[in-house]
PDB file of C-alpha atoms in Angstrom:
ATOM      1  CA  UNK A 278       0.068  -0.064   0.228  1.00 48.00           C
ATOM      2  CA  UNK A 279       1.334   3.443  -0.875  1.00 60.00           C
ATOM      3  CA  UNK A 280       2.222   5.894   1.895  1.00 71.00           C
ATOM      4  CA  UNK A 281       3.380   9.544   1.242  1.00 74.00           C
ATOM      5  CA  UNK A 282       6.494  10.401   1.833  1.00 79.00           C
ATOM      6  CA  UNK A 283       7.766  13.184   3.987  1.00 85.00           C
ATOM      7  CA  UNK A 284       7.942  15.705   1.263  1.00 87.00           C
ATOM      8  CA  UNK A 285       4.589  14.995   0.293  1.00 89.00           C
ATOM      9  CA  UNK A 286       3.646  15.772   3.727  1.00 89.00           C
ATOM     10  CA  UNK A 287       5.730  18.866   4.412  1.00 91.00           C
ATOM     11  CA  UNK A 288       4.148  19.945   1.175  1.00 91.00           C
ATOM     12  CA  UNK A 289       0.572  19.433   2.067  1.00 91.00           C
ATOM     13  CA  UNK A 290       1.142  21.194   5.486  1.00 93.00           C
ATOM     14  CA  UNK A 291       2.817  23.770   3.302  1.00 93.00           C
ATOM     15  CA  UNK A 292      -0.373  24.300   1.191  1.00 92.00           C
ATOM     16  CA  UNK A 293      -2.831  24.067   4.290  1.00 94.00           C
ATOM     17  CA  UNK A 294      -0.997  26.791   5.916  1.00 95.00           C
ATOM     18  CA  UNK A 295      -1.064  29.220   3.062  1.00 95.00           C
ATOM     19  CA  UNK A 296      -4.648  28.318   2.582  1.00 96.00           C
ATOM     20  CA  UNK A 297      -5.402  29.372   6.303  1.00 96.00           C
ATOM     21  CA  UNK A 298      -3.357  32.432   5.911  1.00 96.00           C
ATOM     22  CA  UNK A 299      -4.995  33.941   2.328  1.00 95.00           C
ATOM     23  CA  UNK A 300      -8.134  32.660   4.114  1.00 95.00           C
ATOM     24  CA  UNK A 301      -7.838  35.226   6.879  1.00 94.00           C
ATOM     25  CA  UNK A 302      -6.453  37.846   5.097  1.00 94.00           C
ATOM     26  CA  UNK A 303      -9.268  37.599   2.628  1.00 93.00           C
ATOM     27  CA  UNK A 304     -11.753  37.595   5.244  1.00 91.00           C
ATOM     28  CA  UNK A 305     -10.355  40.723   6.499  1.00 89.00           C
ATOM     29  CA  UNK A 306     -10.096  42.430   3.413  1.00 88.00           C
ATOM     30  CA  UNK A 307     -14.100  41.855   2.999  1.00 87.00           C
ATOM     31  CA  UNK A 308     -14.842  42.742   6.505  1.00 86.00           C
ATOM     32  CA  UNK A 309     -13.256  46.049   6.253  1.00 81.00           C
ATOM     33  CA  UNK A 310     -15.140  47.085   3.394  1.00 79.00           C
ATOM     34  CA  UNK A 311     -17.450  49.941   4.046  1.00 76.00           C
ATOM     35  CA  UNK A 312     -19.452  51.134   0.691  1.00 72.00           C
ATOM     36  CA  UNK A 313     -18.953  50.285  -3.240  1.00 78.00           C
ATOM     37  CA  UNK A 314     -15.785  48.311  -4.028  1.00 78.00           C
ATOM     38  CA  UNK A 315     -13.691  50.435  -5.560  1.00 81.00           C
ATOM     39  CA  UNK A 316     -11.062  49.265  -8.530  1.00 86.00           C
ATOM     40  CA  UNK A 317      -8.235  49.070  -6.019  1.00 86.00           C
ATOM     41  CA  UNK A 318      -9.987  47.118  -3.846  1.00 86.00           C
ATOM     42  CA  UNK A 319     -11.347  44.693  -6.439  1.00 90.00           C
ATOM     43  CA  UNK A 320      -8.022  44.209  -7.595  1.00 92.00           C
ATOM     44  CA  UNK A 321      -6.956  43.031  -4.054  1.00 92.00           C
ATOM     45  CA  UNK A 322     -10.004  41.199  -3.729  1.00 93.00           C
ATOM     46  CA  UNK A 323      -9.281  39.404  -7.203  1.00 94.00           C
ATOM     47  CA  UNK A 324      -5.101  38.899  -6.078  1.00 95.00           C
ATOM     48  CA  UNK A 325      -6.078  37.294  -2.797  1.00 95.00           C
ATOM     49  CA  UNK A 326      -8.648  35.257  -4.564  1.00 95.00           C
ATOM     50  CA  UNK A 327      -6.442  33.797  -7.133  1.00 96.00           C
ATOM     51  CA  UNK A 328      -3.492  32.934  -4.407  1.00 95.00           C
ATOM     52  CA  UNK A 329      -6.300  31.104  -2.356  1.00 95.00           C
ATOM     53  CA  UNK A 330      -7.044  29.362  -5.032  1.00 95.00           C
ATOM     54  CA  UNK A 331      -3.724  28.408  -6.389  1.00 95.00           C
ATOM     55  CA  UNK A 332      -2.708  27.202  -3.192  1.00 95.00           C
ATOM     56  CA  UNK A 333      -6.307  25.063  -2.956  1.00 94.00           C
ATOM     57  CA  UNK A 334      -5.681  23.503  -6.689  1.00 94.00           C
ATOM     58  CA  UNK A 335      -2.079  22.462  -5.652  1.00 93.00           C
ATOM     59  CA  UNK A 336      -2.925  21.165  -2.272  1.00 92.00           C
ATOM     60  CA  UNK A 337      -5.451  18.837  -4.200  1.00 91.00           C
ATOM     61  CA  UNK A 338      -3.259  17.971  -6.445  1.00 91.00           C
ATOM     62  CA  UNK A 339       0.178  17.170  -4.442  1.00 88.00           C
ATOM     63  CA  UNK A 340      -1.890  14.150  -3.239  1.00 85.00           C
ATOM     64  CA  UNK A 341      -2.712  12.687  -6.509  1.00 87.00           C
ATOM     65  CA  UNK A 342       0.540  13.653  -8.552  1.00 86.00           C
ATOM     66  CA  UNK A 343       2.136  10.097  -8.292  1.00 85.00           C
ATOM     67  CA  UNK A 344       1.256   7.927 -11.166  1.00 85.00           C
ATOM     68  CA  UNK A 345      -1.464  10.085 -12.282  1.00 89.00           C
ATOM     69  CA  UNK A 346      -0.477  12.184 -15.993  1.00 90.00           C
ATOM     70  CA  UNK A 347      -3.600  14.149 -15.831  1.00 93.00           C
ATOM     71  CA  UNK A 348      -2.820  15.275 -11.933  1.00 92.00           C
ATOM     72  CA  UNK A 349       0.606  16.468 -13.481  1.00 92.00           C
ATOM     73  CA  UNK A 350      -0.562  18.131 -16.368  1.00 93.00           C
ATOM     74  CA  UNK A 351      -2.896  19.917 -13.988  1.00 94.00           C
ATOM     75  CA  UNK A 352      -0.182  20.894 -11.645  1.00 93.00           C
ATOM     76  CA  UNK A 353       1.736  22.791 -14.624  1.00 93.00           C
ATOM     77  CA  UNK A 354      -1.295  24.620 -15.460  1.00 95.00           C
ATOM     78  CA  UNK A 355      -2.275  25.823 -12.083  1.00 94.00           C
ATOM     79  CA  UNK A 356       1.394  27.220 -12.204  1.00 92.00           C
ATOM     80  CA  UNK A 357       0.993  28.745 -15.665  1.00 93.00           C
ATOM     81  CA  UNK A 358      -2.373  30.146 -15.387  1.00 95.00           C
ATOM     82  CA  UNK A 359      -3.583  30.714 -11.961  1.00 95.00           C
ATOM     83  CA  UNK A 360       0.059  31.786 -10.776  1.00 94.00           C
ATOM     84  CA  UNK A 361       0.246  34.350 -13.447  1.00 94.00           C
ATOM     85  CA  UNK A 362      -3.257  35.425 -12.848  1.00 95.00           C
ATOM     86  CA  UNK A 363      -2.777  36.359  -9.307  1.00 95.00           C
ATOM     87  CA  UNK A 364       0.637  37.998 -10.254  1.00 94.00           C
ATOM     88  CA  UNK A 365      -1.163  39.896 -12.960  1.00 95.00           C
ATOM     89  CA  UNK A 366      -3.600  41.540 -10.106  1.00 95.00           C
ATOM     90  CA  UNK A 367      -0.886  42.132  -8.168  1.00 95.00           C
ATOM     91  CA  UNK A 368       1.027  44.517 -11.067  1.00 95.00           C
ATOM     92  CA  UNK A 369      -2.743  45.881 -12.038  1.00 95.00           C
ATOM     93  CA  UNK A 370      -2.275  46.893  -8.206  1.00 94.00           C
ATOM     94  CA  UNK A 371       0.725  48.443  -8.492  1.00 95.00           C
ATOM     95  CA  UNK A 372       0.105  50.588 -11.528  1.00 94.00           C
ATOM     96  CA  UNK A 373      -3.263  51.864 -10.301  1.00 91.00           C
ATOM     97  CA  UNK A 374      -1.058  52.598  -6.889  1.00 91.00           C
ATOM     98  CA  UNK A 375       1.662  54.641  -9.130  1.00 91.00           C
ATOM     99  CA  UNK A 376      -1.560  56.253 -10.561  1.00 89.00           C
ATOM    100  CA  UNK A 377      -2.658  57.474  -7.367  1.00 86.00           C
ATOM    101  CA  UNK A 378       0.752  58.509  -5.709  1.00 86.00           C
ATOM    102  CA  UNK A 379       1.456  60.438  -8.697  1.00 83.00           C
ATOM    103  CA  UNK A 380      -1.525  63.123  -7.952  1.00 76.00           C
ATOM    104  CA  UNK A 381      -3.097  62.840 -10.971  1.00 71.00           C
ATOM    105  CA  UNK A 382      -5.267  65.427 -13.172  1.00 73.00           C
ATOM    106  CA  UNK A 383      -7.068  63.593 -15.517  1.00 72.00           C
ATOM    107  CA  UNK A 384      -8.535  59.562 -15.706  1.00 79.00           C
ATOM    108  CA  UNK A 385      -6.582  56.962 -15.777  1.00 82.00           C
ATOM    109  CA  UNK A 386      -6.859  55.979 -19.814  1.00 83.00           C
ATOM    110  CA  UNK A 387      -5.766  60.128 -20.149  1.00 84.00           C
ATOM    111  CA  UNK A 388      -2.358  59.293 -17.888  1.00 86.00           C
ATOM    112  CA  UNK A 389       0.654  58.728 -20.221  1.00 90.00           C
ATOM    113  CA  UNK A 390       2.181  56.822 -17.234  1.00 90.00           C
ATOM    114  CA  UNK A 391      -0.359  54.851 -16.357  1.00 92.00           C
ATOM    115  CA  UNK A 392      -1.128  53.683 -20.082  1.00 93.00           C
ATOM    116  CA  UNK A 393       2.926  53.020 -20.477  1.00 94.00           C
ATOM    117  CA  UNK A 394       2.670  50.978 -17.290  1.00 93.00           C
ATOM    118  CA  UNK A 395      -0.790  48.980 -18.940  1.00 94.00           C
ATOM    119  CA  UNK A 396       1.278  48.448 -22.046  1.00 95.00           C
ATOM    120  CA  UNK A 397       4.237  47.034 -20.301  1.00 94.00           C
ATOM    121  CA  UNK A 398       1.848  44.036 -19.346  1.00 95.00           C
ATOM    122  CA  UNK A 399       1.323  43.055 -22.781  1.00 95.00           C
ATOM    123  CA  UNK A 400       4.248  40.788 -23.051  1.00 94.00           C
ATOM    124  CA  UNK A 401       3.064  38.632 -20.280  1.00 94.00           C
ATOM    125  CA  UNK A 402       0.531  37.018 -22.758  1.00 94.00           C
ATOM    126  CA  UNK A 403       3.708  35.802 -24.915  1.00 94.00           C
ATOM    127  CA  UNK A 404       5.425  34.536 -21.558  1.00 94.00           C
ATOM    128  CA  UNK A 405       2.353  32.683 -20.640  1.00 95.00           C
ATOM    129  CA  UNK A 406       2.230  31.101 -23.877  1.00 95.00           C
ATOM    130  CA  UNK A 407       6.241  30.269 -24.083  1.00 94.00           C
ATOM    131  CA  UNK A 408       5.412  28.786 -20.677  1.00 93.00           C
ATOM    132  CA  UNK A 409       2.892  26.810 -22.656  1.00 94.00           C
ATOM    133  CA  UNK A 410       4.340  25.780 -25.504  1.00 93.00           C
ATOM    134  CA  UNK A 411       7.516  24.968 -23.470  1.00 92.00           C
ATOM    135  CA  UNK A 412       6.480  23.054 -20.302  1.00 91.00           C
ATOM    136  CA  UNK A 413       7.398  19.862 -19.128  1.00 89.00           C
ATOM    137  CA  UNK A 414       4.911  17.272 -17.488  1.00 89.00           C
ATOM    138  CA  UNK A 415       6.053  13.567 -17.167  1.00 90.00           C
ATOM    139  CA  UNK A 416       5.471  10.425 -14.700  1.00 90.00           C
ATOM    140  CA  UNK A 417       7.932   8.377 -13.828  1.00 86.00           C
ATOM    141  CA  UNK A 418       7.605   4.877 -14.804  1.00 83.00           C
ATOM    142  CA  UNK A 419       9.565   3.641 -11.755  1.00 83.00           C
ATOM    143  CA  UNK A 420       7.958   3.373  -8.545  1.00 81.00           C
ATOM    144  CA  UNK A 421       6.755   5.764  -6.672  1.00 78.00           C
ATOM    145  CA  UNK A 422       6.011   6.958  -9.921  1.00 85.00           C
ATOM    146  CA  UNK A 423       6.808  11.066  -9.273  1.00 88.00           C
ATOM    147  CA  UNK A 424       5.452  14.018 -11.268  1.00 90.00           C
ATOM    148  CA  UNK A 425       8.222  16.315 -12.755  1.00 91.00           C
ATOM    149  CA  UNK A 426       7.216  19.388 -14.214  1.00 92.00           C
ATOM    150  CA  UNK A 427       8.615  22.406 -15.170  1.00 89.00           C
ATOM    151  CA  UNK A 428       9.647  24.066 -18.513  1.00 89.00           C
ATOM    152  CA  UNK A 429      12.545  24.327 -20.905  1.00 89.00           C
ATOM    153  CA  UNK A 430      15.239  27.144 -20.506  1.00 89.00           C
ATOM    154  CA  UNK A 431      14.040  29.216 -22.931  1.00 89.00           C
ATOM    155  CA  UNK A 432      10.554  30.186 -21.140  1.00 90.00           C
ATOM    156  CA  UNK A 433      12.598  30.054 -17.680  1.00 89.00           C
ATOM    157  CA  UNK A 434      14.979  32.365 -18.598  1.00 91.00           C
ATOM    158  CA  UNK A 435      12.614  34.703 -20.414  1.00 92.00           C
ATOM    159  CA  UNK A 436       9.917  34.367 -17.846  1.00 91.00           C
ATOM    160  CA  UNK A 437      12.759  35.677 -15.155  1.00 89.00           C
ATOM    161  CA  UNK A 438      14.024  38.800 -17.364  1.00 93.00           C
ATOM    162  CA  UNK A 439      10.928  39.791 -17.870  1.00 94.00           C
ATOM    163  CA  UNK A 440       9.405  39.312 -13.776  1.00 92.00           C
ATOM    164  CA  UNK A 441      12.674  41.426 -12.951  1.00 92.00           C
ATOM    165  CA  UNK A 442      12.308  43.837 -15.260  1.00 94.00           C
ATOM    166  CA  UNK A 443       8.595  44.880 -14.677  1.00 94.00           C
ATOM    167  CA  UNK A 444       8.739  44.597 -10.793  1.00 93.00           C
ATOM    168  CA  UNK A 445      12.245  46.776 -10.974  1.00 94.00           C
ATOM    169  CA  UNK A 446      10.620  49.368 -12.774  1.00 94.00           C
ATOM    170  CA  UNK A 447       7.764  49.789 -10.311  1.00 94.00           C
ATOM    171  CA  UNK A 448      10.141  49.452  -7.635  1.00 94.00           C
ATOM    172  CA  UNK A 449      11.999  52.521  -9.453  1.00 94.00           C
ATOM    173  CA  UNK A 450       8.737  54.459  -9.771  1.00 94.00           C
ATOM    174  CA  UNK A 451       8.005  54.111  -6.342  1.00 93.00           C
ATOM    175  CA  UNK A 452      11.358  55.261  -5.006  1.00 94.00           C
ATOM    176  CA  UNK A 453      11.379  57.976  -7.445  1.00 91.00           C
ATOM    177  CA  UNK A 454       8.201  59.678  -5.952  1.00 89.00           C
ATOM    178  CA  UNK A 455       9.501  58.629  -2.149  1.00 90.00           C
ATOM    179  CA  UNK A 456      12.767  60.621  -2.772  1.00 90.00           C
ATOM    180  CA  UNK A 457      11.956  63.242  -5.884  1.00 86.00           C
ATOM    181  CA  UNK A 458       7.962  64.228  -5.337  1.00 83.00           C
ATOM    182  CA  UNK A 459       7.027  65.831  -7.755  1.00 79.00           C
ATOM    183  CA  UNK A 460       5.449  69.571  -7.323  1.00 76.00           C
ATOM    184  CA  UNK A 461       1.736  67.953  -7.279  1.00 72.00           C
ATOM    185  CA  UNK A 462       2.886  65.536  -4.691  1.00 73.00           C
ATOM    186  CA  UNK A 463       4.896  68.434  -2.565  1.00 72.00           C
ATOM    187  CA  UNK A 464       1.913  70.913  -2.549  1.00 72.00           C
ATOM    188  CA  UNK A 465      -1.048  68.243  -1.877  1.00 69.00           C
ATOM    189  CA  UNK A 466      -2.400  68.265   1.624  1.00 71.00           C
ATOM    190  CA  UNK A 467      -2.072  64.841   1.870  1.00 72.00           C
ATOM    191  CA  UNK A 468       2.085  64.969   1.008  1.00 76.00           C
ATOM    192  CA  UNK A 469       2.779  63.370   4.098  1.00 77.00           C
ATOM    193  CA  UNK A 470       0.476  60.079   3.394  1.00 78.00           C
ATOM    194  CA  UNK A 471       1.593  59.906  -0.185  1.00 81.00           C
ATOM    195  CA  UNK A 472       5.223  59.726   1.217  1.00 82.00           C
ATOM    196  CA  UNK A 473       4.233  56.954   3.199  1.00 83.00           C
ATOM    197  CA  UNK A 474       2.138  55.423   0.650  1.00 86.00           C
ATOM    198  CA  UNK A 475       5.206  55.340  -1.832  1.00 88.00           C
ATOM    199  CA  UNK A 476       7.151  54.003   1.058  1.00 90.00           C
ATOM    200  CA  UNK A 477       5.402  51.094   1.759  1.00 90.00           C
ATOM    201  CA  UNK A 478       4.788  50.491  -2.331  1.00 91.00           C
ATOM    202  CA  UNK A 479       8.476  50.061  -2.132  1.00 93.00           C
ATOM    203  CA  UNK A 480       8.713  47.267   0.242  1.00 93.00           C
ATOM    204  CA  UNK A 481       5.882  45.988  -1.358  1.00 93.00           C
ATOM    205  CA  UNK A 482       7.803  46.202  -4.674  1.00 93.00           C
ATOM    206  CA  UNK A 483      10.723  44.566  -4.225  1.00 93.00           C
ATOM    207  CA  UNK A 484       9.032  41.723  -2.016  1.00 93.00           C
ATOM    208  CA  UNK A 485       7.145  40.849  -5.142  1.00 91.00           C
ATOM    209  CA  UNK A 486      10.559  41.117  -7.092  1.00 90.00           C
ATOM    210  CA  UNK A 487      12.563  38.568  -4.486  1.00 91.00           C
ATOM    211  CA  UNK A 488       9.671  36.147  -4.490  1.00 88.00           C
ATOM    212  CA  UNK A 489       9.074  35.781  -8.046  1.00 84.00           C
ATOM    213  CA  UNK A 490      12.865  35.787  -9.075  1.00 87.00           C
ATOM    214  CA  UNK A 491      13.536  33.026  -6.166  1.00 87.00           C
ATOM    215  CA  UNK A 492      10.730  30.726  -8.084  1.00 84.00           C
ATOM    216  CA  UNK A 493      12.417  31.135 -11.182  1.00 84.00           C
ATOM    217  CA  UNK A 494      15.850  31.024 -10.481  1.00 87.00           C
ATOM    218  CA  UNK A 495      15.186  27.707  -8.282  1.00 85.00           C
ATOM    219  CA  UNK A 496      13.936  26.105 -11.672  1.00 83.00           C
ATOM    220  CA  UNK A 497      16.534  27.152 -13.678  1.00 85.00           C
ATOM    221  CA  UNK A 498      18.944  25.781 -10.804  1.00 86.00           C
ATOM    222  CA  UNK A 499      17.382  22.312 -11.835  1.00 83.00           C
ATOM    223  CA  UNK A 500      17.610  22.550 -15.297  1.00 81.00           C
ATOM    224  CA  UNK A 501      13.775  23.530 -15.367  1.00 77.00           C
ATOM    225  CA  UNK A 502      12.522  20.283 -14.050  1.00 84.00           C
ATOM    226  CA  UNK A 503      11.581  19.615 -10.420  1.00 86.00           C
ATOM    227  CA  UNK A 504       9.099  17.656  -8.742  1.00 87.00           C
ATOM    228  CA  UNK A 505       5.494  18.386  -9.040  1.00 87.00           C
ATOM    229  CA  UNK A 506       5.149  19.281  -5.005  1.00 88.00           C
ATOM    230  CA  UNK A 507       8.235  21.422  -5.600  1.00 89.00           C
ATOM    231  CA  UNK A 508       7.366  23.765  -7.705  1.00 89.00           C
ATOM    232  CA  UNK A 509       3.662  23.914  -6.316  1.00 91.00           C
ATOM    233  CA  UNK A 510       5.256  24.518  -2.657  1.00 92.00           C
ATOM    234  CA  UNK A 511       7.481  27.268  -3.639  1.00 91.00           C
ATOM    235  CA  UNK A 512       4.989  29.362  -5.506  1.00 91.00           C
ATOM    236  CA  UNK A 513       2.538  28.545  -2.875  1.00 93.00           C
ATOM    237  CA  UNK A 514       4.708  30.471  -0.319  1.00 93.00           C
ATOM    238  CA  UNK A 515       5.721  32.792  -2.472  1.00 92.00           C
ATOM    239  CA  UNK A 516       1.876  34.020  -3.291  1.00 93.00           C
ATOM    240  CA  UNK A 517       1.262  34.063  -0.081  1.00 95.00           C
ATOM    241  CA  UNK A 518       4.449  36.235   1.336  1.00 94.00           C
ATOM    242  CA  UNK A 519       3.489  38.547  -1.533  1.00 93.00           C
ATOM    243  CA  UNK A 520       0.094  38.736  -0.324  1.00 94.00           C
ATOM    244  CA  UNK A 521       0.918  39.042   3.315  1.00 94.00           C
ATOM    245  CA  UNK A 522       2.754  41.872   2.381  1.00 94.00           C
ATOM    246  CA  UNK A 523       0.409  44.153   0.251  1.00 93.00           C
ATOM    247  CA  UNK A 524      -2.085  43.645   3.148  1.00 92.00           C
ATOM    248  CA  UNK A 525       0.131  44.895   5.011  1.00 90.00           C
ATOM    249  CA  UNK A 526       0.507  47.972   2.932  1.00 89.00           C
ATOM    250  CA  UNK A 527      -2.920  48.640   2.583  1.00 86.00           C
ATOM    251  CA  UNK A 528      -3.981  48.420   6.151  1.00 83.00           C
ATOM    252  CA  UNK A 529      -2.220  51.693   6.806  1.00 69.00           C
ATOM    253  CA  UNK A 530      -5.355  54.564   7.130  1.00 68.00           C
ATOM    254  CA  UNK A 531      -3.609  56.483   4.657  1.00 59.00           C
ATOM    255  CA  UNK A 532      -4.383  53.878   1.732  1.00 61.00           C
ATOM    256  CA  UNK A 533      -8.066  54.267   1.770  1.00 56.00           C
ATOM    257  CA  UNK A 534      -8.410  57.675   2.271  1.00 60.00           C
ATOM    258  CA  UNK A 535      -5.917  58.721  -0.723  1.00 58.00           C
ATOM    259  CA  UNK A 536      -7.535  55.857  -2.995  1.00 57.00           C
ATOM    260  CA  UNK A 537     -11.190  57.544  -2.661  1.00 57.00           C
ATOM    261  CA  UNK A 538      -9.950  61.244  -2.822  1.00 57.00           C
ATOM    262  CA  UNK A 539      -7.931  60.731  -5.880  1.00 53.00           C
ATOM    263  CA  UNK A 540     -10.942  58.713  -7.371  1.00 52.00           C
ATOM    264  CA  UNK A 541     -13.452  61.433  -6.664  1.00 51.00           C
ATOM    265  CA  UNK A 542     -10.732  64.287  -7.988  1.00 51.00           C
ATOM    266  CA  UNK A 543     -10.480  62.822 -11.328  1.00 47.00           C
ATOM    267  CA  UNK A 544     -14.004  61.758 -11.763  1.00 45.00           C
ATOM    268  CA  UNK A 545     -13.448  58.211 -10.781  1.00 46.00           C
ATOM    269  CA  UNK A 546     -15.855  55.934  -8.764  1.00 46.00           C
ATOM    270  CA  UNK A 547     -17.524  57.838  -5.900  1.00 45.00           C
ATOM    271  CA  UNK A 548     -18.386  56.074  -2.647  1.00 44.00           C
ATOM    272  CA  UNK A 549     -22.226  56.206  -1.734  1.00 41.00           C
ATOM    273  CA  UNK A 550     -23.116  56.359   1.685  1.00 44.00           C
ATOM    274  CA  UNK A 551     -26.493  54.643   2.228  1.00 39.00           C
ATOM    275  CA  UNK A 552     -27.402  56.818   5.242  1.00 42.00           C
ATOM    276  CA  UNK A 553     -31.624  56.712   3.999  1.00 40.00           C
ATOM    277  CA  UNK A 554     -31.389  53.111   4.203  1.00 45.00           C
ATOM    278  CA  UNK A 555     -29.995  52.771   7.232  1.00 45.00           C
ATOM    279  CA  UNK A 556     -32.081  55.640   8.714  1.00 44.00           C
ATOM    280  CA  UNK A 557     -35.175  53.306   7.698  1.00 44.00           C
ATOM    281  CA  UNK A 558     -33.541  49.825   8.883  1.00 43.00           C
ATOM    282  CA  UNK A 559     -33.862  51.809  12.293  1.00 41.00           C
ATOM    283  CA  UNK A 560     -37.053  52.996  11.880  1.00 39.00           C
ATOM    284  CA  UNK A 561     -38.688  50.040  11.038  1.00 40.00           C
ATOM    285  CA  UNK A 562     -36.711  48.268  14.252  1.00 40.00           C
ATOM    286  CA  UNK A 563     -38.314  50.656  16.435  1.00 39.00           C
ATOM    287  CA  UNK A 564     -41.564  49.937  15.181  1.00 40.00           C
ATOM    288  CA  UNK A 565     -41.090  46.200  15.781  1.00 38.00           C
ATOM    289  CA  UNK A 566     -40.225  46.593  19.130  1.00 43.00           C
ATOM    290  CA  UNK A 567     -43.203  48.668  20.326  1.00 45.00           C
ATOM    291  CA  UNK A 568     -45.211  47.614  22.525  1.00 45.00           C
TER     292      UNK A 568
END
């Protein structure tokens, strides 16, 4: 009778721990929402949700990898599609934060900096296609029939270089705003909050750069192939750590205030207070409680 080895047990424990942490973060973010879900909040929820989904799928596939071709293939696509989906949500979050910290006087789609940052995301489509074309997923013919996944060096090196370039760009822009703020940032009423937001997002972008680079460097060192549970575990850790750091960044009081004011200033989504509805609910409860 087959029994999981110590690496499978550690991988399962790792996945369950990451799922628990992400569930707590996701729940706290939902509980903190008061009013409509703005674009930034939607991006955060998407990133947390995709990271949670990746960990859940990885946890289920790890226990079925050995001797199972379908599970082995699904492990690769989980690492390519769901993992990259969470990174896209993170990158869009960085782009939005750059837009807000720059103290814009126009909407997103009229901001050259915003459009350039969006354009930098387009090569990611090619990177994902490369990862699918040059993927490897094999099941050993010898007991215990381990699943080996990965991608050829072409896709691995291209993915590493692109991630380093993109996240370094975001980190560089945040550093510029922190060290050399423009006139609008210096004269804004919330200049101190903008300074704090820039500093926190520097930390988030640098951590994201380190976590993403570790994944691909590890893959390159293993010559493009690793056991399925190794790939899933490393990506589970990196997505969870990135989510934790971003959650820490967004818990600062300046984040919500600046986001809402920026949206109002450029004519974006405006929060609507349901004061009338709340008043009606109080009236109804009062009527029902009368003797």
